[in-house]
Coordinates of C-alpha atoms in Angstrom, one line a residue:
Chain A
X20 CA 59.3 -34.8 104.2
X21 CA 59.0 -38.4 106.0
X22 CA 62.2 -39.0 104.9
X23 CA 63.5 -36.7 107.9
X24 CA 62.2 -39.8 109.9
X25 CA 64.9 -42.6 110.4
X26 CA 63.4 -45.9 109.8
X27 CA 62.0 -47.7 113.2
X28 CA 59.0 -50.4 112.0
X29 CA 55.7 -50.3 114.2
X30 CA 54.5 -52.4 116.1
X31 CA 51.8 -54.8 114.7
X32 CA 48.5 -53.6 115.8
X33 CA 46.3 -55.7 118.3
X34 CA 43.3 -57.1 117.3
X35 CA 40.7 -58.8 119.3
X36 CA 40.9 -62.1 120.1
X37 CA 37.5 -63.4 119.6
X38 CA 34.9 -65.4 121.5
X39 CA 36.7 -68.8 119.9
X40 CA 40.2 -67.7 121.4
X41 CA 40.2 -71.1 122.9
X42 CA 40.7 -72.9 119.9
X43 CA 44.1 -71.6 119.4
X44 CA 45.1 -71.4 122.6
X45 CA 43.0 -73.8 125.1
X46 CA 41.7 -76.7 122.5
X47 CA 41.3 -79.0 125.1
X48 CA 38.3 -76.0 127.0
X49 CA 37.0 -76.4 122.9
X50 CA 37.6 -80.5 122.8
X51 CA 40.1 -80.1 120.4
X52 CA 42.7 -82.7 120.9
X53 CA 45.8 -81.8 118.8
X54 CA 48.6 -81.6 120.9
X55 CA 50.1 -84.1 123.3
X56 CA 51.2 -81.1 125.9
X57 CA 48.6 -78.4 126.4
X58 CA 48.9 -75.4 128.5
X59 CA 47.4 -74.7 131.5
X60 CA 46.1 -73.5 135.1
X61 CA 48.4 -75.3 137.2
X62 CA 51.2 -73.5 137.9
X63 CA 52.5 -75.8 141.1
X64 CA 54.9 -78.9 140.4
X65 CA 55.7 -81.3 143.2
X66 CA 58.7 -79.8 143.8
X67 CA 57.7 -76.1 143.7
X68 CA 58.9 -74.0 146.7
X69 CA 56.4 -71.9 148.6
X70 CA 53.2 -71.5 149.7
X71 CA 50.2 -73.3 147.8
X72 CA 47.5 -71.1 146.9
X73 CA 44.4 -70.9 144.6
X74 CA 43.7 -67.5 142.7
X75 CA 40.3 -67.2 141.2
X76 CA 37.1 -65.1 140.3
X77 CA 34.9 -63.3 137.5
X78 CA 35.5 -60.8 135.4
X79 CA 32.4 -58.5 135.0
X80 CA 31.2 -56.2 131.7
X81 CA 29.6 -52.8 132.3
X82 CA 25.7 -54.1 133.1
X83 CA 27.7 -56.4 136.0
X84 CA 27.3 -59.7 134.0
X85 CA 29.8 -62.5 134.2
X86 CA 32.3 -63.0 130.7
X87 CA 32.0 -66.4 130.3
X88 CA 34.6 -66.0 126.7
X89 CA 37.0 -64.3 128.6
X90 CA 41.0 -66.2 128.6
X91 CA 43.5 -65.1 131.6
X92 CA 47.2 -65.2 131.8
X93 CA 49.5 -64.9 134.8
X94 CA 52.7 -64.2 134.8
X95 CA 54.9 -63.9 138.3
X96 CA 57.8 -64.8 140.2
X97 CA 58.8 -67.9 142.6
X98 CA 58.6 -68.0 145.9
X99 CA 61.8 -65.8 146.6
X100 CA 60.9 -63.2 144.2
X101 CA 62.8 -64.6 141.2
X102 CA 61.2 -64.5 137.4
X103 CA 61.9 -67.7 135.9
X104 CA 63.2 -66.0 132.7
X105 CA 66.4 -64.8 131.0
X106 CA 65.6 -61.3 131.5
X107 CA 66.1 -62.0 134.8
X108 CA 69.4 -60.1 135.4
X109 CA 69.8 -60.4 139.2
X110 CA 72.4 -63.3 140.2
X111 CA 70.5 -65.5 141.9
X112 CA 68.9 -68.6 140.4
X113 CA 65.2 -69.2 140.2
X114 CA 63.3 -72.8 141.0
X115 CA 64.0 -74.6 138.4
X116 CA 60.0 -76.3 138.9
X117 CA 58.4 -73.2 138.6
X118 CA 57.8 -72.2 135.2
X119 CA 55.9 -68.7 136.5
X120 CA 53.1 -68.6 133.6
X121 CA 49.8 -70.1 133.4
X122 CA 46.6 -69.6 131.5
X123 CA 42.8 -70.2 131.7
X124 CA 39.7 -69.6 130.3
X125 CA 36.5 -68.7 132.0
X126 CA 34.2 -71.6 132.5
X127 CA 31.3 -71.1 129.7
X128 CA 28.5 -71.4 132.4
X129 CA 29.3 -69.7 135.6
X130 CA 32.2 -67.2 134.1
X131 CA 34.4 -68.5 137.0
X132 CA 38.4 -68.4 136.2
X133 CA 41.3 -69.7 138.7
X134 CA 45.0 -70.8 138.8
X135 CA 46.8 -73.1 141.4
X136 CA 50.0 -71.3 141.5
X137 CA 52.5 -70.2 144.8
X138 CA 52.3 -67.0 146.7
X139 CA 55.0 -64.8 144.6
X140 CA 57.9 -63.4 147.0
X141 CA 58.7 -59.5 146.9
X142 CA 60.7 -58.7 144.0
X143 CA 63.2 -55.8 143.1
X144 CA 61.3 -52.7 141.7
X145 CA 63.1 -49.6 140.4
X146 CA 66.4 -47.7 141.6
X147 CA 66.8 -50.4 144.3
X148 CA 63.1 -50.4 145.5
X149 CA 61.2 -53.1 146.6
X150 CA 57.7 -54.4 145.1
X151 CA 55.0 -55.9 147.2
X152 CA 54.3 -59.6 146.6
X153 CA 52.0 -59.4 143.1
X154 CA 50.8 -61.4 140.0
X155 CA 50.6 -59.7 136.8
X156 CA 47.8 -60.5 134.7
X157 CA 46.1 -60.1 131.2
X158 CA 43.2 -60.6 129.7
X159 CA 42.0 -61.5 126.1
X160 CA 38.1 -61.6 125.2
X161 CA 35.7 -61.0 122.5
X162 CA 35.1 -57.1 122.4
X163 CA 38.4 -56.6 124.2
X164 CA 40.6 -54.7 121.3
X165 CA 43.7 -55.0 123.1
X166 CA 44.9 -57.1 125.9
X167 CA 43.6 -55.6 129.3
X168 CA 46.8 -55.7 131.6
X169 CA 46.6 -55.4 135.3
X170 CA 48.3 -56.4 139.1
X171 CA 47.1 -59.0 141.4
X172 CA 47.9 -57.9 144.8
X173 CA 47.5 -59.8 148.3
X174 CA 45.4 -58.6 151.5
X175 CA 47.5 -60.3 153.8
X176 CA 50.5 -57.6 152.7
X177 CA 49.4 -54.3 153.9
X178 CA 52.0 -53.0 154.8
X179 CA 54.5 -53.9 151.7
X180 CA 51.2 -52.9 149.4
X181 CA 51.4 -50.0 151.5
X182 CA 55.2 -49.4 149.8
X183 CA 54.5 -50.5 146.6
X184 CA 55.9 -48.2 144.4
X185 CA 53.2 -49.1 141.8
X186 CA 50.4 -48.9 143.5
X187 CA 51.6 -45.6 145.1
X188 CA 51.9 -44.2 141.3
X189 CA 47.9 -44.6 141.3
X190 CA 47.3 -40.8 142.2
X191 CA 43.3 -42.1 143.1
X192 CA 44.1 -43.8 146.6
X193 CA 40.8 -45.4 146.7
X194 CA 41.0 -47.4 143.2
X195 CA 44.2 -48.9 144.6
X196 CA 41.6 -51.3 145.8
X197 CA 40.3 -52.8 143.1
X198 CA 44.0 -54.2 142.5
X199 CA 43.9 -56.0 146.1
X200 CA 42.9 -60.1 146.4
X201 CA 41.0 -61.2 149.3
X202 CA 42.2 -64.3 151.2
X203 CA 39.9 -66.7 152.6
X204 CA 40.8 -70.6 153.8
X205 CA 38.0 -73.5 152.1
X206 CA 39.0 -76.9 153.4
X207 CA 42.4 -76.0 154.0
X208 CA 43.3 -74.7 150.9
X209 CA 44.3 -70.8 150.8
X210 CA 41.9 -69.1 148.3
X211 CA 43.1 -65.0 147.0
X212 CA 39.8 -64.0 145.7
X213 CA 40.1 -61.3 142.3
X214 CA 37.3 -60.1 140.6
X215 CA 37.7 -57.9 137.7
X216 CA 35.2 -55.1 136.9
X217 CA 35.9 -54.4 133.3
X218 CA 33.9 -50.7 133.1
X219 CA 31.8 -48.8 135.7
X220 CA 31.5 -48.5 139.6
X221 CA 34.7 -49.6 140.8
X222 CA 36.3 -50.6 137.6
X223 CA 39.6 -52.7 138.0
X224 CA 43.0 -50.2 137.3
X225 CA 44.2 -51.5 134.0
X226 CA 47.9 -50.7 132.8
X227 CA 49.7 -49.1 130.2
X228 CA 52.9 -51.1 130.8
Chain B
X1 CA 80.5 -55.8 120.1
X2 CA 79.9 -54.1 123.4
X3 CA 77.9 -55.3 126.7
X4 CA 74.5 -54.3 126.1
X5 CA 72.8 -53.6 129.0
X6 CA 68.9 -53.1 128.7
X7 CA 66.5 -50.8 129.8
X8 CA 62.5 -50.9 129.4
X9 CA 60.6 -51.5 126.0
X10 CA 60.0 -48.4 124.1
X11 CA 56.2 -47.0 124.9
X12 CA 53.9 -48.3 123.1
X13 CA 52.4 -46.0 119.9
X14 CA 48.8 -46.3 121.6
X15 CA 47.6 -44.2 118.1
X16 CA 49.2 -47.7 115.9
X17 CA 46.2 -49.6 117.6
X18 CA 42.4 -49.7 117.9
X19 CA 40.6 -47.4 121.2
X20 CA 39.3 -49.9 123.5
X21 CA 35.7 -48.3 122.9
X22 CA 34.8 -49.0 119.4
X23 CA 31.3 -48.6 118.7
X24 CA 31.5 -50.1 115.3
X25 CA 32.2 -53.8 116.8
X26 CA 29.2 -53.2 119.3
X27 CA 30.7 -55.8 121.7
X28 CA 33.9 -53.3 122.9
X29 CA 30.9 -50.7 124.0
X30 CA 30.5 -53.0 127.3
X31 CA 33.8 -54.4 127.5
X32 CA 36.2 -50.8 127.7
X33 CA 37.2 -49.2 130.7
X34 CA 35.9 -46.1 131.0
X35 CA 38.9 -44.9 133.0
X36 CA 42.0 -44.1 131.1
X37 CA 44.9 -46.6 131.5
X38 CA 47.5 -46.0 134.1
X39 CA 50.8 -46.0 132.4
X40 CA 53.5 -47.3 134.6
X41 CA 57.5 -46.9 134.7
X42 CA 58.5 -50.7 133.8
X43 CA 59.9 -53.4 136.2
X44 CA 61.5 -56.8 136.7
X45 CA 57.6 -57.9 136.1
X46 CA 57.4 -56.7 133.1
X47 CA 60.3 -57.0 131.2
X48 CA 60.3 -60.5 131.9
X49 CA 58.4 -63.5 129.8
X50 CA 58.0 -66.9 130.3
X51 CA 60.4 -69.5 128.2
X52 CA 58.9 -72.5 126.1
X53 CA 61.3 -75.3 125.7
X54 CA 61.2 -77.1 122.0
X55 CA 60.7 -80.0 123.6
X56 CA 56.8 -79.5 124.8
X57 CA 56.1 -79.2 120.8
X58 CA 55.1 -82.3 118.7
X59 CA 55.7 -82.7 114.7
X60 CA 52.8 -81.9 114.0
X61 CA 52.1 -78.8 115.8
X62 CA 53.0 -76.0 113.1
X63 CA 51.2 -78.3 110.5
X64 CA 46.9 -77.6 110.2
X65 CA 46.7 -79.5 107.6
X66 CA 47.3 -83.0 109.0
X67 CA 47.3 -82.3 112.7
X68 CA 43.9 -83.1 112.9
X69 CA 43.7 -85.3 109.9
X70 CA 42.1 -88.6 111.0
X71 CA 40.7 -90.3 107.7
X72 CA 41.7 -88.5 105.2
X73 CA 43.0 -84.9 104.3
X74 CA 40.9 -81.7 105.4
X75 CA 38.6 -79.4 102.1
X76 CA 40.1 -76.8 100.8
X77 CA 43.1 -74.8 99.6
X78 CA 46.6 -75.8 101.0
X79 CA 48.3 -72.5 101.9
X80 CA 51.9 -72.0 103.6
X81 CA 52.3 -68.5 105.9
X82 CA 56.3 -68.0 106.4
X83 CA 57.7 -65.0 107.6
X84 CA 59.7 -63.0 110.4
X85 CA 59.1 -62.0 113.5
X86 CA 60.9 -59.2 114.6
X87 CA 61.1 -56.4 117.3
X88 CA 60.4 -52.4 116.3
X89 CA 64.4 -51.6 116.2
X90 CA 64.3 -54.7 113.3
X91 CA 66.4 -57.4 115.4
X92 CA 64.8 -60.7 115.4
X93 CA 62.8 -62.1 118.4
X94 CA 64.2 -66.1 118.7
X95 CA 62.7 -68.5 120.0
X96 CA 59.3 -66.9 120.8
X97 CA 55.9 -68.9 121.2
X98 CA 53.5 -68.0 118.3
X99 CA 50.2 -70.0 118.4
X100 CA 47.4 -69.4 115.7
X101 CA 43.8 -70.6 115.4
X102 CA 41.1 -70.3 112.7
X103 CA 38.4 -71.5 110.9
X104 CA 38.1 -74.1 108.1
X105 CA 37.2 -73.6 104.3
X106 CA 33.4 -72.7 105.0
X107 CA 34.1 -70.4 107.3
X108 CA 33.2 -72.9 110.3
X109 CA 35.0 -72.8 113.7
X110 CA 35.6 -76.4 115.6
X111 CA 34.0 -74.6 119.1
X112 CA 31.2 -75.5 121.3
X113 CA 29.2 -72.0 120.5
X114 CA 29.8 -71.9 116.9
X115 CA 26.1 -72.7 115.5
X116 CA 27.3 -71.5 111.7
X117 CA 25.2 -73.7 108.9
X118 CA 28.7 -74.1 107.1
X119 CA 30.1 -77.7 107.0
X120 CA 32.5 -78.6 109.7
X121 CA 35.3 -81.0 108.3
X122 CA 35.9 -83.8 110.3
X123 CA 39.7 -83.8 109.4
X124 CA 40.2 -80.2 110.4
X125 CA 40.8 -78.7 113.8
X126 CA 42.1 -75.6 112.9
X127 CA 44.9 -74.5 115.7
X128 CA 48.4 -75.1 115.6
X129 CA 52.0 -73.6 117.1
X130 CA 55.8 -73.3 116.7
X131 CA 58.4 -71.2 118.0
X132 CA 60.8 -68.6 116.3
X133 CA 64.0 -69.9 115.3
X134 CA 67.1 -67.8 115.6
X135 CA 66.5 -65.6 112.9
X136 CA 62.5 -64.7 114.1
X137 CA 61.5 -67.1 111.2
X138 CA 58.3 -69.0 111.2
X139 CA 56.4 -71.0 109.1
X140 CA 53.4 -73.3 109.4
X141 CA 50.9 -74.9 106.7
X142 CA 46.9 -75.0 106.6
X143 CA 43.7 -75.1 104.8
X144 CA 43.2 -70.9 104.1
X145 CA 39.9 -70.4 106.0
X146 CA 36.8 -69.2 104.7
X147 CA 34.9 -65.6 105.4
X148 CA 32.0 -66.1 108.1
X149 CA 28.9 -64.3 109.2
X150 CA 28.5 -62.9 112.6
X151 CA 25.7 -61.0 114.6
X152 CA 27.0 -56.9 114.2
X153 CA 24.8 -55.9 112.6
X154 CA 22.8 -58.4 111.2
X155 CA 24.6 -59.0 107.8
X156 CA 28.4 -58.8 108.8
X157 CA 30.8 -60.7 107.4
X158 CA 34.9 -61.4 108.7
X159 CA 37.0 -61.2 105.6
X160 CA 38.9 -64.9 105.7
X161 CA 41.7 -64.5 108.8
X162 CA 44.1 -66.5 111.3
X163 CA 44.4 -65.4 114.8
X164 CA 47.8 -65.7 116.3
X165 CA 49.6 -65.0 119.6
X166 CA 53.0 -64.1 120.6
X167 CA 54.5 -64.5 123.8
X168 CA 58.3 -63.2 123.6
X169 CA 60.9 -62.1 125.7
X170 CA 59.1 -59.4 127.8
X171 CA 55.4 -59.3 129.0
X172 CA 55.0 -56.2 127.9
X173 CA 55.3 -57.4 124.0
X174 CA 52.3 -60.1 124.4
X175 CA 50.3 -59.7 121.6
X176 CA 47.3 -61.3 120.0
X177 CA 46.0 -60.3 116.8
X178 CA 44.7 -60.9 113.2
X179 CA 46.0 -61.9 110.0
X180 CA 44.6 -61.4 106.6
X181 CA 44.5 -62.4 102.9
X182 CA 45.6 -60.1 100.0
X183 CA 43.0 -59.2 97.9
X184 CA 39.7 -60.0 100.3
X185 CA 37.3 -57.3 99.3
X186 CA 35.5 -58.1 103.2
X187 CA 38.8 -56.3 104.6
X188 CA 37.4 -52.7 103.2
X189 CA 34.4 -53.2 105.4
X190 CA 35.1 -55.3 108.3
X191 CA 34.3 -53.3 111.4
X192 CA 37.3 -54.4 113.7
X193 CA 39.6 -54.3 111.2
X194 CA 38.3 -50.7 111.2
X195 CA 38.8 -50.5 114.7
X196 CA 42.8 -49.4 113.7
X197 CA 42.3 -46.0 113.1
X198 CA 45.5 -45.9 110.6
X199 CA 45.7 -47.3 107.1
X200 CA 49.0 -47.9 107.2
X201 CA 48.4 -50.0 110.0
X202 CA 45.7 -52.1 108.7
X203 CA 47.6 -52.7 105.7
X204 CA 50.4 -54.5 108.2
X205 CA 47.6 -57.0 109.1
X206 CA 47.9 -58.4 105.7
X207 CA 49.4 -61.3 104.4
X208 CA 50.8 -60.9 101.0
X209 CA 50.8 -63.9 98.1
X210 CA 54.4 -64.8 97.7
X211 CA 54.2 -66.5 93.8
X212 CA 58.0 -67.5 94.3
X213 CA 57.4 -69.6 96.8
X214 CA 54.3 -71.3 96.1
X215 CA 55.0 -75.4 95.7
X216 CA 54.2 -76.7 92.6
X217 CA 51.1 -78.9 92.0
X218 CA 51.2 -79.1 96.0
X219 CA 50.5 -75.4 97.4
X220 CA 50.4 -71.4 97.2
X221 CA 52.3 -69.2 100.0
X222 CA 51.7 -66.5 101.9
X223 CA 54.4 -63.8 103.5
X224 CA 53.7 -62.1 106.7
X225 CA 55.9 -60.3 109.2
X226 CA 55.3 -59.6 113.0
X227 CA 56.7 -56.8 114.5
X228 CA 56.8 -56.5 118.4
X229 CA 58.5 -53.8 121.1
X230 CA 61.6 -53.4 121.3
X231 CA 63.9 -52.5 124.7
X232 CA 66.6 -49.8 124.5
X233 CA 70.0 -50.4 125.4
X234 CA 71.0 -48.6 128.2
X235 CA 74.7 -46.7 128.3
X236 CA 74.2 -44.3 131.7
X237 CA 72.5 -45.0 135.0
X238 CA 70.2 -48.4 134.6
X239 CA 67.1 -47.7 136.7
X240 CA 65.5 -50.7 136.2
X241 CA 66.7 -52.5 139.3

């Protein structure tokens, strides 16, 4: 009887990635020096176009307490709205000094994470839509089975958040919130401040994506 | 062969992976959501990845064994792990970022919070990384890590494993799992292994011994293939943009 299925492979299952994910993938946070170009937060070259900004905050379990294992990723698009990437299939060209991806880890004290990256621009959504300026993000932690995917939006963009189409597809209007950054200035640098709440009052929309 | 144009990755099979509430591995009981996941019609954002130039990667990178090696050569067995990476329709992913950490033959991890009495090795680090060539191949070569014990319950113990982490072609296939070793007998009892609620799919977590390419009086190989999602071609109306 399987044999009336045609042959399509599954995809490898996820499994957590630990509370020594840095080794593998931030040895320099584990003071591992292996290789002589390690990833990191800084998303912003000299020549990057846009606006300088700092994304940071916590990400919180279900009794409100800081992960201090947890490792982020962004991914997002330059200044104009462009995805540094192949699959890219719009015309124009994206800055060739932004590479769009970063990643951090948690600082093992405080549980405080950030990025120096750019302010995305507004990129194409579906059937000729428009999406409200956004960083995707993911995280990876110890007790986390599968990568936790969600949207970093921007306060300052009411009314394209307003027309997001993704944020719109969030039947529950007031968890839309959780999804929103808050933008403060600290000696002159523009700080979008994103905490995630993992489980429990006001728990951060996660994606299936 | 014709202009493929591409749509969105197929959905993923949420029943091929573990809940994210798994009371077994206590940890996941404060670290779920409790709110169902919001499943979202595919973009630009996420069909998108990042790209990793060859040039970023030393010699060394792929190799465990001596990338850390300072005066002498790490303990333990010398193991190879080759295989394929490809996506769920079975073409290759090229030129994808897989990175892999571990622990070294007594089971000890090179990390600030790792307080296990097993020996660290001063010549082992125990990360590495290499990209996909064009055929989704990989390989890399290491000391096979030992089983440790960790606070579960109190007398748990990880079968012997390698992490690893794919970043492709979309966002949507970043992946980070587990790798094991054929013939453990810690992987019948491991309690995130377990988390996968299919056996078919914790069998795919395992690396198989593959005798034919084992390197005489040097060292033993293992086999393991990767599969990721895969996007649809798309012949009619292309929504995507």
């Amino acid at each position: 009887m399987n044999n009336w299925n045609f042959q399509e492979l599954k995809e490898t299952p996820s499994q957590t990635g630990g509370p020594y994910v840095h080794i593998g993938l931030l040895p320099q946070q584990a003071n591992i020096e292996v290789f002589e170009n390690n990833f990191n937060n800084q998303l912003v070259q000299d020549q990057t176009k846009g606006e300088r900004i700092r994304l940071e905050g916590q990400v919180f379990d279900g009794l409100g307490l800081p992960l201090r294992d947890v490792l982020i990723e962004i991914w997002q698009a330059d200044a104009n709205g462009i995805f540094p990437s192949q699959a890219d299939t719009r015309e124009q060209k994206a800055d060739p000094a932004f590479h769009g991806w970063g990643r951090t880890g948690a600082d093992f004290e405080t549980g405080i994470w950030s990025f120096n990256t750019i302010k995305p621009g507004a990129t194409a959504g579906r059937k000729g839509s428009t999406q409200a300026p956004h960083i995707a993000l993911v995280i990876f932690a110890r007790g986390i089975n599968l990568g936790l995917h969600t949207r970093v939006y921007f306060e300052d963009e009411a009314e394209a958040n307003a027309n997001d189409p993704i944020l719109n597809s969030i039947e529950w209007a007031p968890r839309r919130q959780t999804l929103i950054a808050k933008r403060s200035e600290q000696n002159g640098e523009v700080v979008y401040r994103f905490d995630i709440r993992i489980q429990g009052d006001n728990e951060t929309v996660f994606f299936d994506i | 062969m014709s202009q493929h144009s591409w749509g969105a990755y197929a959905q993923r099979n949420t029943e091929d992976h573990p809940p994210a509430y798994a009371e077994g591995y206590k940890t996941s009981v404060l670290r779920s959501p409790k709110n169902a996941l919001i499943s979202i019609n595919e973009t630009l954002t996420e069909v998108t990845s990042p790209h990793f130039s060859p040039n970023l990667f030393g010699p060394k990178d792929n190799d465990l064994i001596l990338n850390y090696a300072k005066d002498g050569l790490p303990i333990g067995e010398r193991v190879i792990v080759h295989g394929y990476v490809r996506d769920q329709f079975g073409r290759p992913v090229k030129n994808a970022l897989l990175e892999v950490w571990q622990a070294n033959a007594s089971g000890r991890y090179r990390h600030p919070n790792d307080k296990f009495i097993g020996a660290m090795d001063p010549n082992f680090g125990g990360c590495g990384r290499t990209l996909t060539d064009e055929n989704g191949f990989y390989i890399f070569r290491t000391i096979k890590p030992g089983p440790y014990p960790w606070r579960n319950r109190i007398n748990e113990w990880r079968p012997a494993h390698i992490h690893f982490s794919l970043i492709a072609d979309g966002w949507a296939q970043r992946l980070i799992s587990q790798f094991y070793f054929e013939g453990d007998t810690l992987i019948d009892t491991c309690p995130i292994l377990k988390t996968i609620p299919s056996e078919d799919q914790r069998r795919a977590l395992i690396a198989l011994e593959d005798k034919n390419n084992f390197i005489e009086a040097d060292s033993r190989c293992y086999r393991f293939d990767i599969t990721l999602r895969g996007r649809r071609a798309t012949y009619f109306e292309n929504d995507l943009t």
